[in-house]
Amino acid sequence: MVTIQDNRRPSVDAPKVRINRALKLCPLFEKVARATFDNALEVAELDVVRAGMSIQKQDDNVTSLALLGHGRARLERKLPSGQTVPLGYRGSGDLLGEAALAGAQTYTESAIAIDESEVVRFPVASIHAWLRDDPALGVALLGLLVDRQRAAEDRIESLLFRNVEGRLVEFLLAAVDRWGVPDTRGTLISAPITHLEIAQSIGSTRETVTITLGALRKDGLLAVAGRRLIVVDRDALSKRR
């Protein structure tokens, strides 16, 4: 079944083809048993979510685990004070709402589509059944949770001990690792990330990010190609952390 939000048309590929493609992008399904993969393909549902719309909402009851087949999402958590804390980004092949696998009854954060995104959803009950029957999936999930924990710890360390430039440089280096493609001037960050998105991610303001990016460009470490950034000299940039 395909659910299309805001009447946007999905791509011409059949839903099962797109779900299959998403599964192959996700490290969680790389080494699972064939039966697990086939069952995931069978029970999964596909949504097409417009940019700016919610993929999942904090405090809603957990009904499914989401996998981004295509697109990007911003994660955020609203505090009791009303403040919103940015938690990071997810891209193609990434899971959303994995806390549900540890027993969470409600989503612990919201996920908002940055681009029009294809989202594959799996019933939580099916995931639990696969975990019981397929040890490879459990090992992969453990690795995923460890990676997420390490990323959260690195983020806290950066916010506590680095200045804005240092946090911005870390963000850019991580973006290069995730979305970097070779360019004649260096490495192009293929995802069109706005200054506001960067500011929200590193705990700064759009104005400060714009000024800091300008300084890095002036020093010859960055270049611009339309809405995308190019890291000209990664080694030199990493020394600015």
Coordinates of C-alpha atoms in Angstrom, one line a residue:
M1 CA 0.0 0.0 0.0
V2 CA 1.2 3.5 -0.8
T3 CA 0.1 6.5 1.2
I4 CA 0.8 9.8 -0.5
Q5 CA 0.6 12.9 1.6
D6 CA -0.6 16.2 0.1
N7 CA -1.5 14.5 -3.2
R8 CA 2.1 14.3 -4.5
R9 CA 2.6 11.5 -7.0
P10 CA 5.2 8.9 -6.2
S11 CA 7.9 7.8 -8.6
V12 CA 6.9 5.5 -11.5
D13 CA 8.6 2.4 -9.9
A14 CA 6.2 -0.1 -8.3
P15 CA 6.0 0.1 -4.5
K16 CA 7.6 -3.3 -3.9
V17 CA 10.5 -2.3 -6.2
R18 CA 11.0 0.8 -4.1
I19 CA 10.7 -1.1 -0.8
N20 CA 13.3 -3.6 -2.0
R21 CA 15.6 -0.8 -3.0
A22 CA 15.3 0.8 0.5
L23 CA 15.9 -2.5 2.3
K24 CA 19.2 -3.0 0.3
L25 CA 20.3 0.5 1.4
C26 CA 19.8 -0.2 5.1
P27 CA 22.8 -1.8 7.0
L28 CA 20.3 -3.5 9.3
F29 CA 19.2 -5.8 6.5
E30 CA 22.6 -6.5 4.9
K31 CA 23.2 -9.9 6.5
V32 CA 19.7 -11.1 7.6
A33 CA 18.3 -14.4 6.6
R34 CA 16.6 -14.6 3.3
A35 CA 13.3 -15.4 5.1
T36 CA 13.6 -12.2 7.1
F37 CA 14.3 -10.1 4.1
D38 CA 11.4 -11.6 2.2
N39 CA 9.0 -11.1 5.1
A40 CA 10.1 -7.5 5.5
L41 CA 9.4 -6.9 1.8
E42 CA 6.0 -8.5 2.2
V43 CA 4.7 -6.6 5.3
A44 CA 6.3 -3.2 4.6
E45 CA 4.2 -0.2 3.5
L46 CA 5.4 2.7 1.6
D47 CA 4.6 6.4 2.3
V48 CA 5.7 9.4 0.2
V49 CA 6.1 12.3 2.6
R50 CA 6.3 15.9 1.4
A51 CA 9.1 18.2 2.5
G52 CA 8.2 19.9 5.8
M53 CA 5.8 17.2 6.9
S54 CA 6.2 14.8 9.8
I55 CA 7.4 11.3 9.3
Q56 CA 6.8 10.6 13.0
K57 CA 5.7 12.8 15.9
Q58 CA 7.1 12.8 19.4
D59 CA 4.8 11.2 22.0
D60 CA 2.6 9.5 19.4
N61 CA 2.0 5.8 20.1
V62 CA 4.6 3.6 18.4
T63 CA 3.0 1.6 15.6
S64 CA 5.9 1.1 13.2
L65 CA 9.5 1.4 12.6
A66 CA 10.4 3.7 9.7
L67 CA 13.2 3.4 7.1
L68 CA 14.1 6.2 4.8
G69 CA 14.3 4.8 1.3
H70 CA 15.0 8.2 -0.3
G71 CA 15.3 11.7 1.1
R72 CA 16.4 13.3 4.3
A73 CA 14.8 13.9 7.7
R74 CA 15.5 16.2 10.6
L75 CA 15.2 14.8 14.1
E76 CA 14.2 17.0 17.0
R77 CA 12.8 16.7 20.6
K78 CA 10.5 19.2 22.3
L79 CA 11.3 19.8 26.0
P80 CA 8.7 20.4 28.7
S81 CA 9.8 24.1 28.6
G82 CA 8.6 24.3 25.0
Q83 CA 12.1 24.5 23.6
T84 CA 13.0 22.3 20.7
V85 CA 16.3 20.5 20.7
P86 CA 17.8 19.4 17.3
L87 CA 19.1 15.8 17.4
G88 CA 20.6 15.4 13.9
Y89 CA 19.7 14.2 10.5
R90 CA 18.9 10.9 8.8
G91 CA 19.3 10.0 5.1
S92 CA 18.6 7.2 2.7
G93 CA 19.0 3.8 4.3
D94 CA 18.6 5.1 7.9
L95 CA 16.1 4.0 10.5
L96 CA 13.8 6.3 12.4
G97 CA 12.2 5.5 15.8
E98 CA 14.5 2.6 16.7
A99 CA 13.9 3.3 20.4
A100 CA 10.7 1.3 19.9
L101 CA 12.8 -1.8 19.6
A102 CA 13.9 -1.3 23.2
G103 CA 10.3 -1.2 24.4
A104 CA 9.4 2.5 24.1
Q105 CA 5.6 2.9 23.8
T106 CA 5.8 6.3 22.3
Y107 CA 8.2 8.0 19.8
T108 CA 10.9 9.8 21.7
E109 CA 11.5 12.4 19.0
S110 CA 9.9 13.9 16.0
A111 CA 11.2 13.3 12.4
I112 CA 10.4 15.9 9.8
A113 CA 11.1 15.4 6.1
I114 CA 13.6 17.9 4.6
D115 CA 13.1 16.7 1.1
E116 CA 10.2 14.8 -0.4
S117 CA 10.9 11.4 1.0
E118 CA 10.0 7.7 0.5
V119 CA 9.4 6.1 3.9
V120 CA 9.1 2.4 4.4
R121 CA 7.2 1.4 7.5
F122 CA 7.4 -2.0 9.3
P123 CA 5.0 -3.1 12.1
V124 CA 6.8 -3.2 15.4
A125 CA 5.4 -6.7 16.1
S126 CA 7.1 -8.0 12.9
I127 CA 10.4 -6.5 13.9
H128 CA 10.2 -8.2 17.3
A129 CA 9.4 -11.6 15.6
W130 CA 12.4 -11.2 13.3
L131 CA 14.7 -10.4 16.2
R132 CA 13.6 -13.6 17.9
D133 CA 14.1 -15.8 14.9
D134 CA 17.1 -14.2 13.2
P135 CA 20.3 -13.7 15.2
A136 CA 22.0 -11.7 12.4
L137 CA 19.3 -9.0 12.7
G138 CA 19.9 -8.7 16.5
V139 CA 23.7 -8.3 16.0
A140 CA 23.1 -5.6 13.3
L141 CA 20.6 -3.8 15.6
L142 CA 23.1 -3.8 18.5
G143 CA 25.8 -2.3 16.2
L144 CA 23.3 0.4 15.1
L145 CA 22.4 1.3 18.7
V146 CA 26.1 1.5 19.7
D147 CA 26.8 3.8 16.7
R148 CA 23.8 6.0 17.7
Q149 CA 25.0 6.1 21.3
R150 CA 28.5 7.1 20.2
A151 CA 27.2 9.8 17.9
A152 CA 25.1 11.2 20.8
E153 CA 28.1 11.3 23.1
D154 CA 30.2 13.0 20.4
R155 CA 27.5 15.6 19.9
I156 CA 27.3 16.4 23.6
E157 CA 31.1 16.7 23.8
S158 CA 31.1 19.1 20.8
L159 CA 28.3 21.3 22.3
L160 CA 30.1 21.5 25.6
F161 CA 33.7 22.0 24.6
R162 CA 33.8 23.4 21.1
N163 CA 33.1 26.9 19.8
V164 CA 30.8 27.6 16.9
E165 CA 33.5 27.2 14.3
G166 CA 34.6 23.9 15.8
R167 CA 31.0 22.6 15.8
L168 CA 30.4 23.8 12.3
V169 CA 33.6 22.1 11.1
E170 CA 32.5 18.9 12.7
F171 CA 29.1 19.2 11.0
L172 CA 30.8 19.7 7.6
L173 CA 33.2 16.8 8.0
A174 CA 30.3 14.5 9.0
A175 CA 28.3 15.8 6.0
V176 CA 31.3 15.0 3.7
D177 CA 31.4 11.4 5.1
R178 CA 27.7 11.0 4.4
W179 CA 27.0 13.0 1.3
G180 CA 30.4 13.8 -0.2
V181 CA 31.1 13.3 -3.9
P182 CA 34.3 14.1 -5.8
D183 CA 34.5 17.5 -7.4
T184 CA 37.2 19.3 -9.3
R185 CA 37.5 21.8 -6.4
G186 CA 37.5 19.2 -3.6
T187 CA 34.5 17.3 -2.2
L188 CA 30.9 18.4 -2.9
I189 CA 28.4 17.9 -0.2
S190 CA 25.6 16.7 -2.4
A191 CA 22.7 17.4 0.0
P192 CA 21.5 21.0 -0.2
I193 CA 21.8 22.0 3.5
T194 CA 20.6 25.5 4.5
H195 CA 22.4 27.8 6.9
L196 CA 19.3 27.5 9.2
E197 CA 19.5 23.7 9.2
I198 CA 23.2 23.8 10.1
A199 CA 22.5 26.4 12.9
Q200 CA 19.7 24.2 14.4
S201 CA 22.0 21.2 14.3
I202 CA 25.0 22.8 16.0
G203 CA 23.2 25.0 18.5
S204 CA 23.9 28.3 16.9
T205 CA 22.0 31.0 14.9
R206 CA 21.7 31.3 11.1
E207 CA 23.5 34.6 11.2
T208 CA 26.5 33.2 13.0
V209 CA 26.7 30.2 10.7
T210 CA 26.6 32.5 7.7
I211 CA 29.4 34.6 9.1
T212 CA 31.5 31.5 10.0
L213 CA 31.0 29.9 6.7
G214 CA 32.1 33.1 5.0
A215 CA 35.3 33.1 7.1
L216 CA 36.1 29.5 6.0
R217 CA 35.4 30.4 2.4
K218 CA 37.7 33.4 2.7
D219 CA 40.5 31.2 4.1
G220 CA 40.1 28.9 1.0
L221 CA 38.7 25.9 2.9
L222 CA 35.2 26.0 1.4
A223 CA 33.6 26.9 -1.9
V224 CA 30.0 27.1 -3.0
A225 CA 28.1 25.5 -5.9
G226 CA 24.6 26.8 -6.0
R227 CA 23.0 25.7 -2.7
R228 CA 25.7 23.2 -2.0
L229 CA 29.0 23.5 -0.2
I230 CA 32.3 22.2 -1.4
V231 CA 35.1 21.3 1.0
V232 CA 38.2 22.3 -0.8
D233 CA 40.8 21.1 1.7
R234 CA 39.5 18.5 4.2
D235 CA 42.8 18.1 6.1
A236 CA 43.1 21.9 6.6
L237 CA 39.5 22.2 7.6
S238 CA 39.7 19.4 10.2
K239 CA 42.5 21.4 11.9
R240 CA 40.0 24.2 12.6
R241 CA 38.0 22.0 15.0

